[in-house]
């Protein structure tokens, strides 16, 4: 019964939204005062009725979720009896239908604020566009059926309605399950309760600059729209940016891939509107101040929302289901979503093309050495980055034309193209704030940039001197002999030079540019902050951006696994297989790259999940305990949630994979494992079958046994004894480092015993060495694969984004005050 009531309220809201759009449209079209007021009042009342319908329907859905009404498909699929209250609440937006409805709530709030605070001369045209967008959104959940054509997927559909052919409903149409499937384990995280609402508020508020831009084109008010639209634009990019940052932090502390950004298509699809929104903001500032960039401000405001809709299409059409872990399944809304994106594109781009010849031209183009030109250039770079990201994100869609199962582009695609664009962006972020509007020449520019440039140069030199920057970024051309390099043509030589030093040089320039933006905007903040703090938003934002870029470079480019090992499951897998982990048996202590790691215990936490207790002593002598989770869900899928120890200068990121999750128990023929010995130590392996003694290192490895690109080679002297026959064999596995800093191994093989041994890492100071063996078991029943990495200065990423957001808040307050004062 309640579900039927909920559906009626959604239908009521859907109809009221259409009436609101129509009445606001007629209010915008008429110039007769009394008639305009009448239509506007009808539009407001209709919007209020729509809002009431959405809120009541949402309240009913929340009640169904909280009271475990499993006869409804959405409740059954998203909740279970054991789900805590906060996740029962957040289950509202966990599924596709509920998230559309929650987005609708945010649109109701946005429209209500617009009606309350926007100037009356803008209300009718802007709200007509907002109502159109809300109508398209509500159509996704209205759940109507016209013949064979469905419109939307209702969150109040019952299980029997959704799965009519299921045998259980054939026999018992009134069957109600005793428990639900439960919320996806990855979504059972505190960040799930706040990240999606903030992101949806960003999506909803991004409609406002779009509506202002369409209204400006519609009513031929090509310049007046910017002032009232500025606060809404800042608010939209603030909320969307905070939502994206929350998602990145959620991924970092929840997923075991070891980062905060993986260039996942769904992640990218929310990043693109934010980048375009920031670009639109900057062009709007130029238009407001100097009267130029009209076209850019309009088209970027339009594109920002179009790509909000496009991101919805990517996420919810099911088209990325095979290439993104975040994508929703297809609910049959593919055609509706496609109509939505095409409709918004035709409306926005069509209006822009229709009015293009009428758009005003500036009296004169900005000089190159001017703040207007620098800000406009920065907006164009942001647009170019957006184009790169959306191109890479859309490759699965484009690939469907040529392949049945298209794949995404590799991460290197994004890094290769965005890195040089980021260089230009950080330099402009520094120069733009140092310049005054249309008042600066070459001489004045030199005077204001010299100090920030000198400080940036000093900081960059300090990075080179005090950190292992060069050795971790320069890629030596091991496959090009020196003689051939000397005889190469200029083009070939430059190619080799760039392959060797190009990445390092670009990172170095990015560091220099980030320091320049930091010091330049710091000087501006010092000057402005003492006089008029409300003007400091831009400087604070750019300082946050510079700090964030430094954190991204440090945590991504210099992220180092612990230890630098190759992926070893058995020694047969050693060659050409990379990994960043090591194995620990319960009760075992290993020293890995200066870190002492002990797998002490396994426990069950308050959520009923297995957590693995690791005691760690780091290089600075600090001791602490991490408890990463790893557990098997009811559907047989394994989830690994990392443990992170945070310091200002670095994080230690640790995830574990227990033996049961490796699949090794499914293959009884797989034997082997890893062990660590100090020089002079010995151990017994293989159920007391063999004794192994580590005698020491041999630095005199014959050159004819080594590849030509070997820079360092060390052999481990091992004596292995068959305890049944007392037969002893000497083994000399070799550990190598090549000229391009790659690690290689020459394994030792005892053919008649069918045993392979590899020497995989060493610590000369302590005399310890790591070995991998294949052909005999060395591990007990309880062991874990530990993935650990050190992430330098990752705290700067979060600090920088907080400052970036604070700057937007300062700018938002200022722009709101400006609008209210007029």
Coordinates of N, CA and C in Angstrom, one line a residue, residues 250-449:
X250 N 37.9 8.4 0.2 CA 37.2 7.1 0.4 C 37.9 6.0 -0.3
X251 N 38.2 6.2 -1.6 CA 39.0 5.2 -2.3 C 40.3 4.8 -1.6
X252 N 41.0 5.9 -1.2 CA 42.3 5.7 -0.6 C 42.3 4.9 0.7
X253 N 41.3 5.1 1.5 CA 41.3 4.4 2.8 C 40.4 3.1 2.8
X254 N 39.7 2.9 1.6 CA 38.8 1.7 1.6 C 39.3 0.7 0.6
X255 N 39.9 1.1 -0.5 CA 40.2 0.1 -1.6 C 41.7 -0.2 -1.5
X256 N 42.1 -1.4 -1.9 CA 43.4 -1.9 -1.8 C 44.3 -1.6 -3.0
X257 N 43.9 -0.7 -3.9 CA 44.7 -0.5 -5.1 C 45.8 0.5 -4.7
X258 N 45.7 1.2 -3.6 CA 46.9 2.0 -3.1 C 46.9 3.4 -3.5
X259 N 45.8 4.0 -3.9 CA 45.8 5.4 -4.4 C 44.5 6.0 -4.1
X260 N 44.4 7.3 -4.5 CA 43.2 8.1 -4.3 C 42.5 8.4 -5.7
X261 N 43.2 8.1 -6.8 CA 42.7 8.4 -8.1 C 43.2 7.3 -9.1
X262 N 42.3 6.6 -9.8 CA 42.7 5.6 -10.7 C 42.3 5.8 -12.1
X263 N 41.8 7.1 -12.4 CA 41.3 7.5 -13.7 C 40.2 6.5 -14.2
X264 N 39.4 6.0 -13.2 CA 38.3 5.2 -13.5 C 37.3 6.0 -14.3
X265 N 36.6 5.5 -15.4 CA 35.7 6.3 -16.2 C 34.6 7.0 -15.4
X266 N 34.1 6.4 -14.3 CA 33.1 7.0 -13.5 C 33.7 8.1 -12.7
X267 N 34.9 7.9 -12.2 CA 35.5 9.0 -11.5 C 35.8 10.2 -12.4
X268 N 36.2 9.9 -13.6 CA 36.5 11.0 -14.6 C 35.2 11.7 -15.0
X269 N 34.1 11.0 -15.0 CA 32.9 11.7 -15.5 C 32.4 12.7 -14.5
X270 N 32.8 12.7 -13.3 CA 32.5 13.8 -12.3 C 33.5 14.8 -12.3
X271 N 34.8 14.5 -12.7 CA 35.9 15.4 -12.7 C 35.7 16.4 -13.9
X272 N 35.2 15.9 -15.0 CA 35.1 16.8 -16.2 C 34.2 18.0 -16.0
X273 N 32.9 17.8 -15.4 CA 32.1 19.0 -15.2 C 32.8 20.0 -14.2
X274 N 33.5 19.4 -13.2 CA 34.2 20.3 -12.3 C 35.3 21.2 -13.0
X275 N 36.1 20.5 -13.8 CA 37.1 21.3 -14.6 C 36.4 22.3 -15.5
X276 N 35.3 22.0 -16.2 CA 34.7 22.9 -17.0 C 34.0 24.0 -16.2
X277 N 33.5 23.7 -15.0 CA 32.9 24.7 -14.2 C 33.9 25.7 -13.7
X278 N 35.1 25.2 -13.3 CA 36.2 26.1 -12.9 C 36.6 27.0 -14.1
X279 N 36.7 26.4 -15.3 CA 37.0 27.2 -16.5 C 36.0 28.3 -16.7
X280 N 34.7 27.9 -16.6 CA 33.6 28.8 -16.8 C 33.7 30.0 -15.8
X281 N 34.0 29.7 -14.5 CA 34.1 30.7 -13.5 C 35.1 31.7 -13.9
X282 N 36.3 31.3 -14.4 CA 37.4 32.2 -14.7 C 37.0 33.1 -15.9
X283 N 36.3 32.5 -16.9 CA 35.9 33.4 -18.0 C 34.8 34.3 -17.6
X284 N 33.9 33.9 -16.7 CA 32.9 34.8 -16.2 C 33.5 36.0 -15.4
X285 N 34.6 35.7 -14.7 CA 35.3 36.8 -14.0 C 35.9 37.8 -15.0
X286 N 36.4 37.3 -16.1 CA 37.0 38.1 -17.1 C 35.9 39.0 -17.8
X287 N 34.8 38.3 -18.1 CA 33.7 39.1 -18.7 C 33.2 40.2 -17.8
X288 N 33.0 39.8 -16.5 CA 32.5 40.8 -15.6 C 33.4 42.0 -15.4
X289 N 34.7 41.8 -15.5 CA 35.7 42.8 -15.2 C 36.0 43.6 -16.4
X290 N 36.1 43.0 -17.6 CA 36.7 43.7 -18.8 C 35.8 43.6 -20.0
X291 N 34.7 42.9 -19.9 CA 33.7 42.9 -21.0 C 34.1 42.0 -22.2
X292 N 35.1 41.1 -22.0 CA 35.5 40.1 -23.0 C 35.2 38.7 -22.5
X293 N 35.4 37.7 -23.3 CA 35.2 36.3 -23.0 C 33.7 36.0 -22.9
X294 N 32.8 36.8 -23.6 CA 31.4 36.4 -23.5 C 31.1 35.0 -24.0
X295 N 31.6 34.7 -25.2 CA 31.3 33.4 -25.8 C 31.8 32.3 -24.9
X296 N 33.1 32.4 -24.4 CA 33.7 31.4 -23.6 C 32.9 31.1 -22.3
X297 N 32.4 32.2 -21.7 CA 31.7 32.1 -20.4 C 30.3 31.4 -20.7
X298 N 29.7 31.7 -21.8 CA 28.4 31.0 -22.1 C 28.6 29.5 -22.4
X299 N 29.5 29.3 -23.3 CA 29.6 27.9 -23.8 C 30.2 27.0 -22.7
X300 N 31.1 27.5 -21.9 CA 31.6 26.6 -20.8 C 30.6 26.4 -19.7
X301 N 29.7 27.4 -19.4 CA 28.7 27.1 -18.4 C 27.7 26.1 -19.0
X302 N 27.4 26.1 -20.3 CA 26.5 25.2 -20.9 C 27.2 23.8 -20.9
X303 N 28.4 23.7 -21.3 CA 29.1 22.4 -21.3 C 29.2 21.7 -20.0
X304 N 29.4 22.5 -18.9 CA 29.6 22.0 -17.6 C 28.4 21.1 -17.2
X305 N 27.2 21.6 -17.4 CA 26.0 20.8 -17.1 C 25.8 19.7 -18.1
X306 N 26.0 20.0 -19.4 CA 25.9 18.9 -20.3 C 26.7 17.7 -19.9
X307 N 27.9 17.9 -19.4 CA 28.8 16.8 -19.0 C 28.4 16.2 -17.7
X308 N 27.6 17.0 -16.9 CA 27.0 16.3 -15.7 C 26.0 15.3 -16.2
X309 N 25.2 15.6 -17.2 CA 24.2 14.7 -17.7 C 25.0 13.5 -18.5
X310 N 26.0 13.9 -19.2 CA 26.8 12.8 -19.8 C 27.4 11.9 -18.8
X311 N 27.9 12.4 -17.7 CA 28.4 11.5 -16.7 C 27.3 10.6 -16.1
X312 N 26.1 11.1 -16.0 CA 25.0 10.3 -15.6 C 24.7 9.2 -16.6
X313 N 24.8 9.5 -17.9 CA 24.6 8.5 -19.0 C 25.7 7.4 -18.9
X314 N 27.0 7.8 -18.7 CA 28.1 6.9 -18.6 C 27.9 5.9 -17.4
X315 N 27.4 6.5 -16.2 CA 27.3 5.8 -15.0 C 26.2 4.8 -15.0
X316 N 25.0 5.3 -15.5 CA 23.8 4.6 -15.3 C 23.2 3.8 -16.5
X317 N 23.8 4.0 -17.7 CA 23.2 3.3 -18.8 C 23.7 1.9 -18.9
X318 N 24.7 1.5 -18.1 CA 25.3 0.2 -18.2 C 26.3 0.0 -19.2
X319 N 26.6 1.1 -20.0 CA 27.6 1.0 -21.1 C 29.0 0.8 -20.6
X320 N 29.3 1.2 -19.3 CA 30.6 1.0 -18.7 C 30.6 -0.2 -17.7
X321 N 29.6 -1.0 -17.7 CA 29.5 -2.1 -16.8 C 30.7 -3.0 -16.8
X322 N 31.4 -3.2 -17.9 CA 32.5 -4.1 -18.0 C 33.8 -3.5 -17.8
X323 N 33.9 -2.1 -17.6 CA 35.2 -1.5 -17.5 C 35.3 -0.6 -16.3
X324 N 34.2 -0.5 -15.5 CA 34.3 0.3 -14.3 C 33.6 -0.4 -13.1
X325 N 34.3 -0.4 -12.0 CA 33.7 -1.0 -10.8 C 32.6 -0.1 -10.2
X326 N 32.5 1.1 -10.6 CA 31.5 2.0 -10.0 C 30.2 2.1 -10.8
X327 N 30.2 1.5 -12.0 CA 29.1 1.7 -12.8 C 27.8 0.9 -12.3
X328 N 26.6 1.6 -12.5 CA 25.4 0.9 -12.2 C 25.0 -0.1 -13.3
X329 N 24.2 -1.1 -13.0 CA 23.7 -2.0 -14.0 C 22.6 -1.2 -14.8
X330 N 22.3 -1.7 -16.0 CA 21.3 -1.1 -16.8 C 19.9 -1.4 -16.3
X331 N 19.1 -0.4 -16.1 CA 17.7 -0.6 -15.6 C 16.8 -0.4 -16.8
X332 N 17.3 -0.5 -18.0 CA 16.4 -0.2 -19.2 C 16.2 1.3 -19.4
X333 N 17.1 2.1 -18.9 CA 17.0 3.5 -19.0 C 17.9 4.1 -20.1
X334 N 18.6 3.2 -20.8 CA 19.6 3.6 -21.8 C 19.0 4.7 -22.8
X335 N 17.8 4.4 -23.4 CA 17.2 5.3 -24.3 C 16.8 6.6 -23.7
X336 N 16.3 6.5 -22.5 CA 15.9 7.8 -21.8 C 17.1 8.6 -21.5
X337 N 18.1 8.0 -21.0 CA 19.4 8.7 -20.7 C 19.9 9.4 -21.9
X338 N 19.9 8.6 -23.0 CA 20.4 9.1 -24.3 C 19.6 10.3 -24.8
X339 N 18.3 10.2 -24.6 CA 17.4 11.4 -25.0 C 17.7 12.6 -24.1
X340 N 18.0 12.3 -22.8 CA 18.3 13.4 -21.9 C 19.6 14.2 -22.3
X341 N 20.6 13.4 -22.6 CA 21.9 14.0 -23.0 C 21.8 14.7 -24.3
X342 N 21.1 14.1 -25.3 CA 20.9 14.7 -26.6 C 20.1 16.0 -26.4
X343 N 19.0 15.9 -25.6 CA 18.1 17.0 -25.4 C 18.9 18.2 -24.8
X344 N 19.7 18.0 -23.8 CA 20.4 19.1 -23.2 C 21.5 19.6 -24.2
X345 N 22.1 18.8 -25.0 CA 23.0 19.2 -25.9 C 22.4 20.1 -27.0
X346 N 21.2 19.6 -27.5 CA 20.5 20.4 -28.5 C 20.1 21.7 -28.0
X347 N 19.5 21.8 -26.8 CA 19.1 23.0 -26.2 C 20.3 24.0 -26.0
X348 N 21.3 23.5 -25.3 CA 22.4 24.4 -25.0 C 23.2 24.8 -26.2
X349 N 23.7 23.8 -26.9 CA 24.6 24.1 -28.1 C 23.8 24.8 -29.2
X350 N 22.5 24.3 -29.3 CA 21.6 24.9 -30.3 C 21.4 26.4 -30.1
X351 N 21.1 26.7 -28.8 CA 20.8 28.1 -28.5 C 22.1 29.0 -28.7
X352 N 23.2 28.4 -28.3 CA 24.5 29.1 -28.5 C 24.8 29.4 -30.0
X353 N 24.5 28.4 -30.8 CA 24.8 28.5 -32.3 C 23.8 29.5 -32.9
X354 N 22.5 29.5 -32.4 CA 21.5 30.4 -32.9 C 21.8 31.8 -32.6
X355 N 22.3 32.1 -31.4 CA 22.6 33.5 -31.1 C 24.1 33.9 -31.3
X356 N 24.8 33.0 -31.9 CA 26.3 33.3 -31.9 C 26.6 34.6 -32.6
X357 N 26.0 34.9 -33.7 CA 26.3 36.1 -34.5 C 25.8 37.4 -33.7
X358 N 25.0 37.2 -32.8 CA 24.5 38.4 -32.0 C 25.4 38.7 -30.8
X359 N 26.2 37.7 -30.4 CA 27.0 37.9 -29.2 C 27.9 39.0 -29.3
X360 N 28.0 39.9 -28.3 CA 28.9 41.1 -28.4 C 30.4 40.7 -28.5
X361 N 31.1 41.6 -29.2 CA 32.5 41.5 -29.3 C 33.1 42.5 -28.4
X362 N 34.3 42.3 -27.8 CA 34.9 43.3 -26.9 C 35.4 44.4 -27.8
X363 N 35.5 45.6 -27.2 CA 36.0 46.8 -27.9 C 37.4 46.5 -28.4
X364 N 38.2 45.9 -27.6 CA 39.6 45.5 -28.0 C 40.0 44.2 -27.3
X365 N 40.8 43.4 -28.0 CA 41.2 42.1 -27.4 C 42.2 42.4 -26.3
X366 N 42.2 41.6 -25.3 CA 43.2 41.8 -24.2 C 44.6 41.6 -24.6
X367 N 45.5 42.4 -24.1 CA 46.9 42.3 -24.4 C 47.4 41.0 -23.8
X368 N 48.5 40.5 -24.4 CA 49.0 39.2 -23.9 C 49.5 39.4 -22.5
X369 N 50.1 40.5 -22.2 CA 50.6 40.7 -20.9 C 49.5 41.4 -20.1
X370 N 48.5 40.7 -19.8 CA 47.3 41.2 -19.0 C 46.7 40.1 -18.2
X371 N 46.1 40.5 -17.2 CA 45.4 39.5 -16.3 C 44.3 38.8 -17.1
X372 N 43.6 39.5 -17.9 CA 42.5 38.9 -18.7 C 43.0 37.8 -19.5
X373 N 44.1 38.0 -20.2 CA 44.6 37.0 -21.1 C 45.1 35.8 -20.4
X374 N 45.8 36.0 -19.2 CA 46.3 34.9 -18.4 C 45.1 34.0 -17.9
X375 N 44.1 34.7 -17.4 CA 43.0 33.9 -16.8 C 42.3 33.2 -18.0
X376 N 42.1 33.8 -19.1 CA 41.4 33.2 -20.2 C 42.3 32.0 -20.7
X377 N 43.6 32.1 -20.7 CA 44.5 31.0 -21.1 C 44.4 29.9 -20.1
X378 N 44.3 30.2 -18.8 CA 44.1 29.1 -17.8 C 42.8 28.4 -18.0
X379 N 41.7 29.1 -18.4 CA 40.4 28.5 -18.6 C 40.5 27.5 -19.9
X380 N 41.3 28.0 -20.9 CA 41.4 27.1 -22.1 C 42.2 25.9 -21.8
X381 N 43.2 26.0 -20.9 CA 44.0 24.8 -20.5 C 43.1 23.8 -19.7
X382 N 42.3 24.4 -18.8 CA 41.3 23.5 -18.1 C 40.4 22.8 -19.1
X383 N 40.0 23.5 -20.1 CA 39.1 22.9 -21.1 C 39.8 21.8 -21.9
X384 N 41.1 22.1 -22.2 CA 41.9 21.1 -22.9 C 42.1 19.8 -22.0
X385 N 42.3 20.0 -20.7 CA 42.4 18.8 -19.8 C 41.1 18.1 -19.8
X386 N 40.0 18.8 -19.8 CA 38.7 18.2 -19.8 C 38.5 17.3 -21.1
X387 N 39.0 17.9 -22.2 CA 38.9 17.2 -23.5 C 39.6 15.9 -23.5
X388 N 40.9 15.9 -22.9 CA 41.7 14.7 -22.8 C 41.0 13.7 -21.9
X389 N 40.5 14.1 -20.8 CA 39.8 13.2 -19.9 C 38.6 12.6 -20.5
X390 N 37.8 13.4 -21.1 CA 36.5 12.9 -21.7 C 36.8 12.0 -22.9
X391 N 37.8 12.3 -23.6 CA 38.2 11.4 -24.7 C 38.6 10.0 -24.2
X392 N 39.5 10.0 -23.2 CA 39.9 8.7 -22.7 C 38.7 8.0 -22.0
X393 N 37.9 8.7 -21.4 CA 36.7 8.1 -20.7 C 35.7 7.5 -21.7
X394 N 35.6 8.2 -22.8 CA 34.6 7.7 -23.8 C 35.1 6.6 -24.8
X395 N 36.3 6.2 -24.6 CA 36.8 5.2 -25.5 C 36.0 3.9 -25.5
X396 N 35.5 3.5 -24.4 CA 34.6 2.3 -24.4 C 33.4 2.5 -25.3
X397 N 32.8 3.7 -25.3 CA 31.7 4.0 -26.1 C 32.1 4.0 -27.6
X398 N 33.2 4.7 -27.9 CA 33.6 4.8 -29.3 C 34.1 3.4 -29.7
X399 N 34.7 2.7 -28.8 CA 35.1 1.3 -29.2 C 34.1 0.4 -29.6
X400 N 32.8 0.6 -29.1 CA 31.7 -0.3 -29.5 C 31.4 -0.3 -31.0
X401 N 31.9 0.8 -31.7 CA 31.7 0.9 -33.1 C 32.6 -0.2 -33.8
X402 N 33.7 -0.5 -33.2 CA 34.7 -1.4 -33.9 C 34.8 -2.7 -33.2
X403 N 34.5 -2.8 -31.9 CA 34.7 -4.0 -31.1 C 33.5 -4.4 -30.3
X404 N 33.3 -5.7 -30.0 CA 32.2 -6.1 -29.2 C 32.5 -5.8 -27.7
X405 N 33.8 -5.9 -27.3 CA 34.2 -5.8 -25.9 C 35.3 -4.7 -25.9
X406 N 35.0 -3.4 -26.0 CA 36.1 -2.4 -26.0 C 36.6 -2.3 -24.6
X407 N 37.9 -1.8 -24.5 CA 38.5 -1.6 -23.2 C 38.8 -0.1 -23.0
X408 N 39.2 0.3 -21.8 CA 39.5 1.6 -21.5 C 41.0 1.9 -21.9
X409 N 41.3 3.2 -22.1 CA 42.7 3.5 -22.4 C 43.5 3.3 -21.1
X410 N 44.8 3.1 -21.2 CA 45.7 2.9 -20.1 C 45.9 4.2 -19.3
X411 N 46.2 4.1 -18.1 CA 46.5 5.3 -17.2 C 47.5 6.2 -17.8
X412 N 48.5 5.6 -18.5 CA 49.6 6.4 -19.1 C 49.0 7.4 -20.1
X413 N 47.9 7.1 -20.7 CA 47.3 8.1 -21.7 C 47.0 9.4 -21.0
X414 N 46.3 9.3 -19.8 CA 46.0 10.5 -19.1 C 47.2 11.2 -18.6
X415 N 48.2 10.4 -18.0 CA 49.4 11.1 -17.5 C 50.2 11.8 -18.6
X416 N 50.3 11.1 -19.7 CA 51.1 11.7 -20.8 C 50.5 13.0 -21.3
X417 N 49.2 13.1 -21.4 CA 48.6 14.3 -22.0 C 48.3 15.4 -20.9
X418 N 48.0 15.0 -19.7 CA 47.6 16.0 -18.7 C 48.8 16.6 -18.1
X419 N 50.0 15.9 -18.0 CA 51.2 16.5 -17.4 C 51.6 17.7 -18.0
X420 N 51.9 17.8 -19.3 CA 52.3 19.1 -19.9 C 51.2 20.2 -19.8
X421 N 49.9 19.8 -19.8 CA 48.9 20.8 -19.6 C 48.9 21.4 -18.2
X422 N 49.2 20.5 -17.3 CA 49.3 20.9 -15.9 C 50.4 21.9 -15.6
X423 N 51.5 21.7 -16.4 CA 52.6 22.7 -16.3 C 52.2 24.1 -16.6
X424 N 51.5 24.2 -17.7 CA 51.0 25.6 -18.1 C 50.0 26.1 -17.1
X425 N 49.2 25.2 -16.5 CA 48.2 25.7 -15.5 C 48.8 26.2 -14.3
X426 N 49.9 25.5 -13.7 CA 50.4 26.0 -12.5 C 51.2 27.4 -12.7
X427 N 51.8 27.5 -13.8 CA 52.5 28.8 -14.1 C 51.5 29.9 -14.2
X428 N 50.4 29.7 -14.9 CA 49.3 30.7 -15.0 C 48.7 31.0 -13.7
X429 N 48.6 30.0 -12.8 CA 48.0 30.2 -11.5 C 48.9 31.1 -10.7
X430 N 50.2 31.2 -11.0 CA 51.0 32.1 -10.3 C 51.1 33.5 -10.9
X431 N 51.2 33.5 -12.2 CA 51.3 34.8 -12.9 C 50.0 35.6 -12.8
X432 N 48.8 34.9 -13.0 CA 47.5 35.6 -13.1 C 47.2 36.4 -11.9
X433 N 47.5 35.9 -10.7 CA 47.2 36.6 -9.5 C 48.2 37.8 -9.2
X434 N 49.4 37.7 -9.8 CA 50.3 38.7 -9.6 C 50.1 40.0 -10.4
X435 N 49.3 39.8 -11.5 CA 49.0 40.9 -12.4 C 47.7 41.6 -12.1
X436 N 47.7 42.9 -12.4 CA 46.5 43.7 -12.2 C 45.7 43.8 -13.5
X437 N 44.4 44.1 -13.4 CA 43.6 44.1 -14.6 C 44.0 45.2 -15.5
X438 N 44.6 44.8 -16.7 CA 44.8 45.6 -17.9 C 45.8 46.8 -17.5
X439 N 46.7 46.6 -16.6 CA 47.5 47.7 -16.1 C 49.0 47.4 -16.1
X440 N 49.4 46.3 -16.7 CA 50.8 45.9 -16.4 C 51.5 45.7 -17.7
X441 N 52.8 46.2 -17.8 CA 53.6 46.0 -18.9 C 54.8 45.1 -18.5
X442 N 55.7 44.9 -19.5 CA 56.8 43.9 -19.3 C 57.6 44.3 -18.1
X443 N 57.9 45.6 -17.9 CA 58.8 46.0 -16.8 C 58.1 45.7 -15.5
X444 N 56.8 46.1 -15.4 CA 56.1 45.9 -14.1 C 56.0 44.4 -13.8
X445 N 55.7 43.6 -14.9 CA 55.6 42.1 -14.7 C 56.9 41.5 -14.2
X446 N 58.0 42.0 -14.8 CA 59.3 41.4 -14.3 C 59.6 41.8 -12.8
X447 N 59.1 42.9 -12.4 CA 59.3 43.4 -11.1 C 58.5 42.5 -10.1
X448 N 57.3 42.1 -10.4 CA 56.5 41.4 -9.5 C 56.7 39.9 -9.5
X449 N 57.3 39.4 -10.6 CA 57.5 37.9 -10.6 C 58.9 37.5 -10.2

